[in-house]
PDB file of C-alpha atoms and ligand atoms in Angstrom:
ATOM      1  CA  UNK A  50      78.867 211.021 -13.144  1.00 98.00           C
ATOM      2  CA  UNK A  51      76.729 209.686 -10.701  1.00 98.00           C
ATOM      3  CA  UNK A  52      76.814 205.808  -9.495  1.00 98.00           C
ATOM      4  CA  UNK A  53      74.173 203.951  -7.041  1.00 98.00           C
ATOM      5  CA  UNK A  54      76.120 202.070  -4.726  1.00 98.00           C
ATOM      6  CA  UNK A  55      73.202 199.374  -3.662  1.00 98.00           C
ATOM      7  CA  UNK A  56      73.898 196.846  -0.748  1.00 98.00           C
ATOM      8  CA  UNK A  57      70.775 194.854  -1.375  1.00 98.00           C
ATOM      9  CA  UNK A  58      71.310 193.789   2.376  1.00 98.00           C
ATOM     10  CA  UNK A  59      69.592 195.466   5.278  1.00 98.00           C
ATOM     11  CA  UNK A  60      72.796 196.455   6.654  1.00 98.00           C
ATOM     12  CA  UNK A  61      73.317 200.131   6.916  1.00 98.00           C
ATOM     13  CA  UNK A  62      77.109 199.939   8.614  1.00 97.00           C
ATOM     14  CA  UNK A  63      78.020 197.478   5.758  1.00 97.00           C
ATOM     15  CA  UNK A  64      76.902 199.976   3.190  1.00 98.00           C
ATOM     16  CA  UNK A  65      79.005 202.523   5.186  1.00 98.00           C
ATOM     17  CA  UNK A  66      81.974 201.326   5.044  1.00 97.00           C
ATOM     18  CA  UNK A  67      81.677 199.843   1.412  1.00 98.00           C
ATOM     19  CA  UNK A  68      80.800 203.339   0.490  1.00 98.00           C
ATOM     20  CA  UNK A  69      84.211 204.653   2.135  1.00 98.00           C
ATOM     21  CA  UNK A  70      86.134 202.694  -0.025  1.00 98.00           C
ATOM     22  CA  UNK A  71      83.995 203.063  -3.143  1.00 98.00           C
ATOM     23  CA  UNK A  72      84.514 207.231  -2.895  1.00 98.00           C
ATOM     24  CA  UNK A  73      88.375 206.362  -1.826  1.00 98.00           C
ATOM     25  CA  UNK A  74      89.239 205.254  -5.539  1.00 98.00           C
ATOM     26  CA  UNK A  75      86.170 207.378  -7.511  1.00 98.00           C
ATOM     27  CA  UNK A  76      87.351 209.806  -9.966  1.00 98.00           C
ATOM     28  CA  UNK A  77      86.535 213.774  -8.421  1.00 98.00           C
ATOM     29  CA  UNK A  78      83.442 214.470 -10.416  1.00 98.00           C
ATOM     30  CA  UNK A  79      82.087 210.999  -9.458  1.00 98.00           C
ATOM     31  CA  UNK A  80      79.350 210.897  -7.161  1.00 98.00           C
ATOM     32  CA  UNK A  81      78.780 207.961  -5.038  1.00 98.00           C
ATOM     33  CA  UNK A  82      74.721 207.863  -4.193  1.00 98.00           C
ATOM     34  CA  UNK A  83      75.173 204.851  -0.971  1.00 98.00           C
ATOM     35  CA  UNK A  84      71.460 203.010  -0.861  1.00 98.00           C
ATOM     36  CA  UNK A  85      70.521 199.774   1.125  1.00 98.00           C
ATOM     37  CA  UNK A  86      67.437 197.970   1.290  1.00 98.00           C
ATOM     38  CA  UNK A  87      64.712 198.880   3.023  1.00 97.00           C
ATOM     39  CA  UNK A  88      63.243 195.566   4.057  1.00 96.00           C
ATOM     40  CA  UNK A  89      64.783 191.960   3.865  1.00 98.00           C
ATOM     41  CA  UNK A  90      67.312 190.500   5.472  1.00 98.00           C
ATOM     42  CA  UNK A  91      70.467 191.876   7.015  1.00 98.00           C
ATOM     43  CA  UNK A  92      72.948 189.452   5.176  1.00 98.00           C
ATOM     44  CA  UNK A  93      72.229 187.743   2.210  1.00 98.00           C
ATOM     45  CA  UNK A  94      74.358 183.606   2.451  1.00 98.00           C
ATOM     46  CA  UNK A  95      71.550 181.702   1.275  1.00 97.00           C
ATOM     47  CA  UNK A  96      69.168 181.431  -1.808  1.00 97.00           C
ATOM     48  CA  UNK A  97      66.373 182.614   0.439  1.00 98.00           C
ATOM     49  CA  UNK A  98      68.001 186.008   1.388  1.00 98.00           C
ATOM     50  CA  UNK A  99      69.018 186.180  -1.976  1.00 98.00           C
ATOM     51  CA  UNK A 100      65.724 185.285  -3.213  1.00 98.00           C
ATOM     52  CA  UNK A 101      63.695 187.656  -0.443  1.00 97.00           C
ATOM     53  CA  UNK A 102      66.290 190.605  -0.890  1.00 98.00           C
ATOM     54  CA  UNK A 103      65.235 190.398  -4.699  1.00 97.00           C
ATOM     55  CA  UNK A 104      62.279 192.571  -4.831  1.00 97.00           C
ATOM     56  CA  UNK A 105      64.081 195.463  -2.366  1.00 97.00           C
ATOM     57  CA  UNK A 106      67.195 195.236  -4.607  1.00 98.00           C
ATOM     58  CA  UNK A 107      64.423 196.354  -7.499  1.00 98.00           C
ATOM     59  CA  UNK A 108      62.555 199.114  -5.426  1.00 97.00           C
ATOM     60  CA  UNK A 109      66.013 200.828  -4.781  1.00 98.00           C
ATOM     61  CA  UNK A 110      67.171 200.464  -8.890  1.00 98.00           C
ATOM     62  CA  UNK A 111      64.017 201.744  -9.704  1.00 97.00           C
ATOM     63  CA  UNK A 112      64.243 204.674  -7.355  1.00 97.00           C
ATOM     64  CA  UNK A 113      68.069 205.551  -8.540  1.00 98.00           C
ATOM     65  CA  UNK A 114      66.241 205.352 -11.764  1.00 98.00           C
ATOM     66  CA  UNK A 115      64.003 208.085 -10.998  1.00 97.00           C
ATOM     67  CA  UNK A 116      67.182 210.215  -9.823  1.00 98.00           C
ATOM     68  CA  UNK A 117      68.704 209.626 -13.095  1.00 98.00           C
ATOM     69  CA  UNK A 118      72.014 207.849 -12.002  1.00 98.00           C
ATOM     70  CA  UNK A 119      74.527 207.124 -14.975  1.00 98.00           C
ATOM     71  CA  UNK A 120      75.036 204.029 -13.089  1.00 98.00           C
ATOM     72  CA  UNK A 121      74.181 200.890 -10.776  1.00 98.00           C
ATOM     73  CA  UNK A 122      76.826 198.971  -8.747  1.00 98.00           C
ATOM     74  CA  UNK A 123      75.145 195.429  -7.007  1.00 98.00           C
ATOM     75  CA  UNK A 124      77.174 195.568  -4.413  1.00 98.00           C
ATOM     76  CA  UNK A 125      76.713 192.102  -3.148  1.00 98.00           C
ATOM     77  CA  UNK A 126      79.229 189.184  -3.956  1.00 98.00           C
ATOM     78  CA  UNK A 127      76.342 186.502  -5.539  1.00 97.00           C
ATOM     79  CA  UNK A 128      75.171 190.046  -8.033  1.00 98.00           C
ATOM     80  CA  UNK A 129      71.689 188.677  -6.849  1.00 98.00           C
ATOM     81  CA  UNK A 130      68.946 190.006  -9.278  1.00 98.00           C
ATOM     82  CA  UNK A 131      71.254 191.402 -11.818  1.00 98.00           C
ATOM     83  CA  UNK A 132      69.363 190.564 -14.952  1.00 98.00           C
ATOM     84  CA  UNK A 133      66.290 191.369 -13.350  1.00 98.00           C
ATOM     85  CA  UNK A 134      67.779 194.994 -12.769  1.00 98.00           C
ATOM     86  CA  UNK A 135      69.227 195.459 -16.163  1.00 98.00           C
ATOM     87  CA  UNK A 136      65.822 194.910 -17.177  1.00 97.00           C
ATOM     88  CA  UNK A 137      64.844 197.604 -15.085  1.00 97.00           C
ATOM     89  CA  UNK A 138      67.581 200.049 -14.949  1.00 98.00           C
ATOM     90  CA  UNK A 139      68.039 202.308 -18.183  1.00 97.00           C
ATOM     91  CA  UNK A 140      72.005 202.773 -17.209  1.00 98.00           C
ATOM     92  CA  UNK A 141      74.228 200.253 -16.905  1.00 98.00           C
ATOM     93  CA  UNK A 142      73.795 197.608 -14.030  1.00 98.00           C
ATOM     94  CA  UNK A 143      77.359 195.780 -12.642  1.00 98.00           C
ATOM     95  CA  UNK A 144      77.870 193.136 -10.003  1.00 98.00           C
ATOM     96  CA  UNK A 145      80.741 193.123  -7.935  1.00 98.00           C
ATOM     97  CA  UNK A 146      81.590 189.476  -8.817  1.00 98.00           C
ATOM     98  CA  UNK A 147      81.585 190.137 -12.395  1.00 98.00           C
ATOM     99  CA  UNK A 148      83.383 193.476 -12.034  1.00 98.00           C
ATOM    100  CA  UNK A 149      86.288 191.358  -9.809  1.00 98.00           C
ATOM    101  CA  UNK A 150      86.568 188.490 -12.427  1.00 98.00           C
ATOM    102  CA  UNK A 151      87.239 190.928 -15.002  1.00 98.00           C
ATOM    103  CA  UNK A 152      89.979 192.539 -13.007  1.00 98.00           C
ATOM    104  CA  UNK A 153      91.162 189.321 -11.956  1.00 98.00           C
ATOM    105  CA  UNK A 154      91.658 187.971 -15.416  1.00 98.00           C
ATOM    106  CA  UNK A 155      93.427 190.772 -16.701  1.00 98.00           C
ATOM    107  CA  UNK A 156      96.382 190.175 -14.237  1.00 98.00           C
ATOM    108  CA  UNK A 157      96.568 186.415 -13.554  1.00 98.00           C
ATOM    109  CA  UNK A 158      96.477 183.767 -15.475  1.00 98.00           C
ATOM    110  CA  UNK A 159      94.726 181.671 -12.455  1.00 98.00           C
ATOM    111  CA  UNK A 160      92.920 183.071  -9.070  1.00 98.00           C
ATOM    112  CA  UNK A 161      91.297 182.278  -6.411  1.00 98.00           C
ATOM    113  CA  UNK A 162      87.886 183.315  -4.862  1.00 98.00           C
ATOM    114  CA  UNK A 163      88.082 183.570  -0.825  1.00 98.00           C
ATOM    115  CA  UNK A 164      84.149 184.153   0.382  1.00 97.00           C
ATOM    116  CA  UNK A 165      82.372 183.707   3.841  1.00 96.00           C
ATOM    117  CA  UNK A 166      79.943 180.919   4.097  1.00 96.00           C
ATOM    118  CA  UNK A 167      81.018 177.557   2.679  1.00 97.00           C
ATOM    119  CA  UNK A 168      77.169 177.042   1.470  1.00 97.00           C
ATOM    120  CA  UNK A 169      77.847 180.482  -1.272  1.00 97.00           C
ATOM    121  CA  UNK A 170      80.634 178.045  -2.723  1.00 98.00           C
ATOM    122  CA  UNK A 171      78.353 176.962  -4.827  1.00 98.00           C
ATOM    123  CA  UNK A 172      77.112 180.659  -6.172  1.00 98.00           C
ATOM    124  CA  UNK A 173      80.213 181.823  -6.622  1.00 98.00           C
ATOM    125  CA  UNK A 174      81.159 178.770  -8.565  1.00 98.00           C
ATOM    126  CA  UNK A 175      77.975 179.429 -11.008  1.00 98.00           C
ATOM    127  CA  UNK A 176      79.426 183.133 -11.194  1.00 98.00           C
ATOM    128  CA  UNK A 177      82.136 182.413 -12.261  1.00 98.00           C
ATOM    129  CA  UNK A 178      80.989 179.410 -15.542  1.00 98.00           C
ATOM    130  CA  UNK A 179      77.893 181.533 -16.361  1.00 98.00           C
ATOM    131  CA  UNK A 180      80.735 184.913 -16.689  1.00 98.00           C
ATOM    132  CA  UNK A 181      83.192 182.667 -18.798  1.00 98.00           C
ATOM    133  CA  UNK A 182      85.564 182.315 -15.927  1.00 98.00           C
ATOM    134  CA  UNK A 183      85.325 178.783 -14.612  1.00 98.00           C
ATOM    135  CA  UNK A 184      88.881 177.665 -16.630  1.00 97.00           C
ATOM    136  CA  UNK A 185      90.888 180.982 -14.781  1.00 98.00           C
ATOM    137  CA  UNK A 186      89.635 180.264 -11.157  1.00 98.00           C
ATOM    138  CA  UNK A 187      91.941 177.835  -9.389  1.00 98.00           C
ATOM    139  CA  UNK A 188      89.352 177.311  -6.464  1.00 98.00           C
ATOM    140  CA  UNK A 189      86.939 178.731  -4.104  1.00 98.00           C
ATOM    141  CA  UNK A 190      87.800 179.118  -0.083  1.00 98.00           C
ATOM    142  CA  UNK A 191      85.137 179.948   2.680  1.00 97.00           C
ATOM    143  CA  UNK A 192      85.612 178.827   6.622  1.00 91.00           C
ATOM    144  CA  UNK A 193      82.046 179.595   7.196  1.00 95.00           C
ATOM    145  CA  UNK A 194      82.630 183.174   8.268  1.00 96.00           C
ATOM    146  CA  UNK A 195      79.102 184.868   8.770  1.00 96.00           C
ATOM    147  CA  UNK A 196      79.015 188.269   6.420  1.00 97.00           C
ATOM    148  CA  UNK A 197      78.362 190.068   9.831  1.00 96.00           C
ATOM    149  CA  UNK A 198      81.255 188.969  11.640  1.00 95.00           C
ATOM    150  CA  UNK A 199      83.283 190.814   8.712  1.00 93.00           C
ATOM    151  CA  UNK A 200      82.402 194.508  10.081  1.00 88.00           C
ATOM    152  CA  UNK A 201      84.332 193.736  13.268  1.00 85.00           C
ATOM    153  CA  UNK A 202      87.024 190.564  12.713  1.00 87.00           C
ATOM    154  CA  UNK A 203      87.547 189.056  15.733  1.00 87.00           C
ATOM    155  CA  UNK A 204      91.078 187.059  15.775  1.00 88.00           C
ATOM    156  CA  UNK A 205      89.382 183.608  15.633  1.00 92.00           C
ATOM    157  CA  UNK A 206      87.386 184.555  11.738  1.00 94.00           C
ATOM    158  CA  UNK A 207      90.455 186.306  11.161  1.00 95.00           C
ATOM    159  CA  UNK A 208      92.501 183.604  11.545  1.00 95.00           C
ATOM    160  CA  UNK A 209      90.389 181.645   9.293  1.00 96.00           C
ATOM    161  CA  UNK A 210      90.100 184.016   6.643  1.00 97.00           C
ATOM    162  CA  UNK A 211      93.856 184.340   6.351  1.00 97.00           C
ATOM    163  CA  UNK A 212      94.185 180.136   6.365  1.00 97.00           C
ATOM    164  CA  UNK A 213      91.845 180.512   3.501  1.00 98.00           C
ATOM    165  CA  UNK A 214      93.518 182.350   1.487  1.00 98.00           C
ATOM    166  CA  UNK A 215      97.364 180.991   2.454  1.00 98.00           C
ATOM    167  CA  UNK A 216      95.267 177.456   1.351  1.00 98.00           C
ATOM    168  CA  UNK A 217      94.113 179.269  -1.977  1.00 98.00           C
ATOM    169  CA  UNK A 218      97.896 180.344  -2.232  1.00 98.00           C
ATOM    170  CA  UNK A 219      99.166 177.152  -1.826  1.00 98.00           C
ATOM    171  CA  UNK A 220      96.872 175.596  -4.159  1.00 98.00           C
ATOM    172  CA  UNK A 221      98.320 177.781  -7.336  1.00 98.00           C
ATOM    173  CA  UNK A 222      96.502 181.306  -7.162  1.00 98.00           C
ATOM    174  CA  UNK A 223      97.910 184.179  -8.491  1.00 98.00           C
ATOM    175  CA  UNK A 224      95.670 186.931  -7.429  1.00 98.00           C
ATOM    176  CA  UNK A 225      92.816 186.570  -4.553  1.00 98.00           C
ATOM    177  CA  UNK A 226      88.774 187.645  -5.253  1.00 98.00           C
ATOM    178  CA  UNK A 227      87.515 188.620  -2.032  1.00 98.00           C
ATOM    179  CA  UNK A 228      83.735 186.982  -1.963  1.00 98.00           C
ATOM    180  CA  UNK A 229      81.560 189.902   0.111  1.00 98.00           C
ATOM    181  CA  UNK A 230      81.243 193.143  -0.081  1.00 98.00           C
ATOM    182  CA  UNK A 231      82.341 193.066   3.734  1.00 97.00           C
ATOM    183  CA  UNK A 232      85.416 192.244   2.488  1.00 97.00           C
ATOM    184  CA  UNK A 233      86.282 195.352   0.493  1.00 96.00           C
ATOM    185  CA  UNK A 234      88.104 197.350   3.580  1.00 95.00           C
ATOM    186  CA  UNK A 235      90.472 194.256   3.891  1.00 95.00           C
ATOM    187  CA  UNK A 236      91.343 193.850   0.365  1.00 97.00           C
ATOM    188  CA  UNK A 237      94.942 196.406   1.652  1.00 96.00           C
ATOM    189  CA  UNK A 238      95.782 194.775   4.925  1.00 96.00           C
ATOM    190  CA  UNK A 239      95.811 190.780   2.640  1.00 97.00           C
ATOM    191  CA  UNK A 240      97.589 192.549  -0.297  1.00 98.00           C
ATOM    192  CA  UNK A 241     100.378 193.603   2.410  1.00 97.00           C
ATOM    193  CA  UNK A 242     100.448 190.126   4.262  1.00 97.00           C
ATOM    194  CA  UNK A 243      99.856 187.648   1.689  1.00 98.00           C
ATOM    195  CA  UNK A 244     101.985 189.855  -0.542  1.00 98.00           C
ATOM    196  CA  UNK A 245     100.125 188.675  -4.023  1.00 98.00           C
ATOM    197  CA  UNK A 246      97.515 190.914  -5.759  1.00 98.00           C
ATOM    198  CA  UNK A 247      94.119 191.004  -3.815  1.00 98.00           C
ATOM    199  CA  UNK A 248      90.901 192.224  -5.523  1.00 98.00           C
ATOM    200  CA  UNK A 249      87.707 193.678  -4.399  1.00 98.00           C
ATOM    201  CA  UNK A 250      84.738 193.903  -6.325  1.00 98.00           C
ATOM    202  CA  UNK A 251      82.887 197.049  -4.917  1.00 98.00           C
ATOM    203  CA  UNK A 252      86.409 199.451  -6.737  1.00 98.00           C
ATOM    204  CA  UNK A 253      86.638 197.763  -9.654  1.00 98.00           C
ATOM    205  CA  UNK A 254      82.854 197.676 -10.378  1.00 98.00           C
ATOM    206  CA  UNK A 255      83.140 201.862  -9.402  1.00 98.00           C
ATOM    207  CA  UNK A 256      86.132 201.712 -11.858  1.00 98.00           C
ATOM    208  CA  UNK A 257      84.249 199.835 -14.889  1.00 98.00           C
ATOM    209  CA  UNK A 258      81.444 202.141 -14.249  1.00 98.00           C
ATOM    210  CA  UNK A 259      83.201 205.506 -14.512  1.00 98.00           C
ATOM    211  CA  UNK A 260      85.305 203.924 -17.867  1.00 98.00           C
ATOM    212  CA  UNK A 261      81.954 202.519 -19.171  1.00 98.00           C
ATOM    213  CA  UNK A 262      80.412 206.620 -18.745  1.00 98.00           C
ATOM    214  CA  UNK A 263      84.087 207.986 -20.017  1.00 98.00           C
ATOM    215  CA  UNK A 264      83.391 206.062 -23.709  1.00 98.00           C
ATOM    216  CA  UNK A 265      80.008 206.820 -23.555  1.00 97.00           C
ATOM    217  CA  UNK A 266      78.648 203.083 -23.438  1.00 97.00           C
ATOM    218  CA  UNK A 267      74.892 202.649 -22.852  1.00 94.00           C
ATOM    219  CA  UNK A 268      72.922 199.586 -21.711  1.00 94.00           C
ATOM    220  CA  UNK A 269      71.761 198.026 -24.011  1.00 97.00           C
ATOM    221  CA  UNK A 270      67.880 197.688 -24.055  1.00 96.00           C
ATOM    222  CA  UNK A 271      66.667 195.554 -26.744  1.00 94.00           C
ATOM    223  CA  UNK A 272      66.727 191.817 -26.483  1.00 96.00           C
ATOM    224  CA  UNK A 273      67.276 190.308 -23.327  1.00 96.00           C
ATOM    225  CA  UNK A 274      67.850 193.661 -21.040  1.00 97.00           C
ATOM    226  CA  UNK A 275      64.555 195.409 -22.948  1.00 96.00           C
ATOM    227  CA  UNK A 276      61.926 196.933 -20.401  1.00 94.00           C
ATOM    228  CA  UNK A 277      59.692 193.758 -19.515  1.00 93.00           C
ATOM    229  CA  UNK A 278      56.085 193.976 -20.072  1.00 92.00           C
ATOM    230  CA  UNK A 279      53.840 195.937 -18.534  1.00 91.00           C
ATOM    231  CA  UNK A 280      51.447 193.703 -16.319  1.00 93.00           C
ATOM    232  CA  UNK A 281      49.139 193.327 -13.249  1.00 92.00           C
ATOM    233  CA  UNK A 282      50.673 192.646  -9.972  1.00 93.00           C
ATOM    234  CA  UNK A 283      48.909 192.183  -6.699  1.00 91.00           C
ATOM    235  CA  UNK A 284      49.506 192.655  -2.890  1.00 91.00           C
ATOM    236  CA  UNK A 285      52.803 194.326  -1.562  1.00 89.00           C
ATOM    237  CA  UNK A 286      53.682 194.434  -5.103  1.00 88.00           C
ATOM    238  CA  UNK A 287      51.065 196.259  -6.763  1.00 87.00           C
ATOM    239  CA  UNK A 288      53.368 199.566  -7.409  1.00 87.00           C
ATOM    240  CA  UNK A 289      55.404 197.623 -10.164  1.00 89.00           C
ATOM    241  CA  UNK A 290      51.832 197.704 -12.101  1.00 84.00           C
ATOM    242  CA  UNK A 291      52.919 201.378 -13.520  1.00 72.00           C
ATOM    243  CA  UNK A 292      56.468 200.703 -13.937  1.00 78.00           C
TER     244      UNK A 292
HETATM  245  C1  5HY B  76      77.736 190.101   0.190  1.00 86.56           C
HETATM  246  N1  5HY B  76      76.295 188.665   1.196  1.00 86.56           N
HETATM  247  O1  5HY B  76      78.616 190.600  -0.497  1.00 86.56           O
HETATM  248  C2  5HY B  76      77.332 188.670   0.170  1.00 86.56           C
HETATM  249  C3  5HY B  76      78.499 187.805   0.504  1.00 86.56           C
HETATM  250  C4  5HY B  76      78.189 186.364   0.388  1.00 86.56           C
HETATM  251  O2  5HY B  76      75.170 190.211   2.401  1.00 86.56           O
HETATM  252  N2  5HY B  76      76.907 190.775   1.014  1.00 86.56           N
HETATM  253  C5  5HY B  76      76.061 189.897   1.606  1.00 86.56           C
HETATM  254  O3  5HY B  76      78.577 185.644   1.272  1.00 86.56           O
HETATM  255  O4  5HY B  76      77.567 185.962  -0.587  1.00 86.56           O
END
């Protein structure tokens, strides 16, 4: 099968290494198709990036679309845009934060979310009642770490990272979410020190893709994920008349 890995970031070493780890755990005949945006910003912690990356994160579905892709990973920890991509997409769309809930529900009865910037509390907090998962999560953690900082941990974000989640173990978690996709080639290294299961979203959403394909299950496209309607649209956006 084929999966579109999509950092809707500007970031073209983030989508690197996420991409390392994604073909690390895919299944032989899966192909991992790496895209990130073309224009926006380079991290996405605020409703603006999130809000600005939006129409990128659509140009790239669209063109994985057009390739024919059995799947779409949002690999981005807010899953910014993802009913506005199911809408789009014809295969099935899946955000890393819903992908890692999942997971993280199947093997603890309570976890923890550990992201970067204390201001995507709140998002990942929305996640996790509009998903169903509010009752499970037994807090989220962030020490204000920018999503950058992540490619190259110096001690000093390191050190907070690992307070975070020793605060989130302390407080009653079970299993750890890591909150960014920056996050993904850590997930190992906290498993071994903190020595309590530590999930990232980017596998598991490359896992529930390749089990969705294996039982042969579809997006659906009627109702709420149907095609929207065709209309006019103007300026830098005018190529989404035809679509
Ligand atoms: C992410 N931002 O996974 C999110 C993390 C966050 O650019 N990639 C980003 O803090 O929301």
């Amino acid at each position: 099968m084929r999966i579109q890995l999509l950092n809707p970031n500007t970031c073209a070493a983030m989508t690197e290494q996420m991409t390392l780890v994604a073909r690390d755990v895919a299944l032989s005949d899966t192909q991992i198709i790496a895209s990130t945006a073309q224009h926006g910003p380079v991290s996405i912690e605020s409703a603006r990036d999130e809000a600005i990356a939006g129409a990128a994160l659509l140009d790239e579905i669209q063109w994985a679309k057009e390739q024919g892709v059995d799947a779409h990973i949002i690999a981005c920890f807010g899953d910014p845009s993802l009913s506005a991509a199911r809408e789009v997409a014809d295969a099935p769309v899946i955000g890393i934060a819903q992908a890692a809930f999942h997971f993280a529900s199947l093997i603890s009865y309570r976890f923890a979310v550990v992201t970067t910037m204390r201001r995507t509390i709140a998002t990942a907090q929305e996640l996790l009642s509009r998903y169903g998962f509010s009752q499970q999560c037994s807090g989220v953690y962030a020490s204000d770490i920018p999503v950058l900082a992540l490619e190259d941990l110096s001690s000093h974000y390191q050190q907070l990272l690992f307070s975070d989640c020793q605060k989130a173990i302390d407080d009653g978690a079970e299993a750890i979410v890591l909150g960014c996709a920056g996050m993904a080639t850590l997930c190992q290294s906290l498993q071994d020190k903190f020595q309590i299961p530590v999930i990232d979203g980017v596998v598991c959403a490359v896992k529930l893709a390749e089990s969705l394909n294996a039982l042969q299950l579809k997006a659906a496209k009627r109702g709420q994920y149907a095609a929207a309607y065709p209309k006019l649209f103007t300026g830098r956006y005018q190529h989404w008349c035809d679509r």
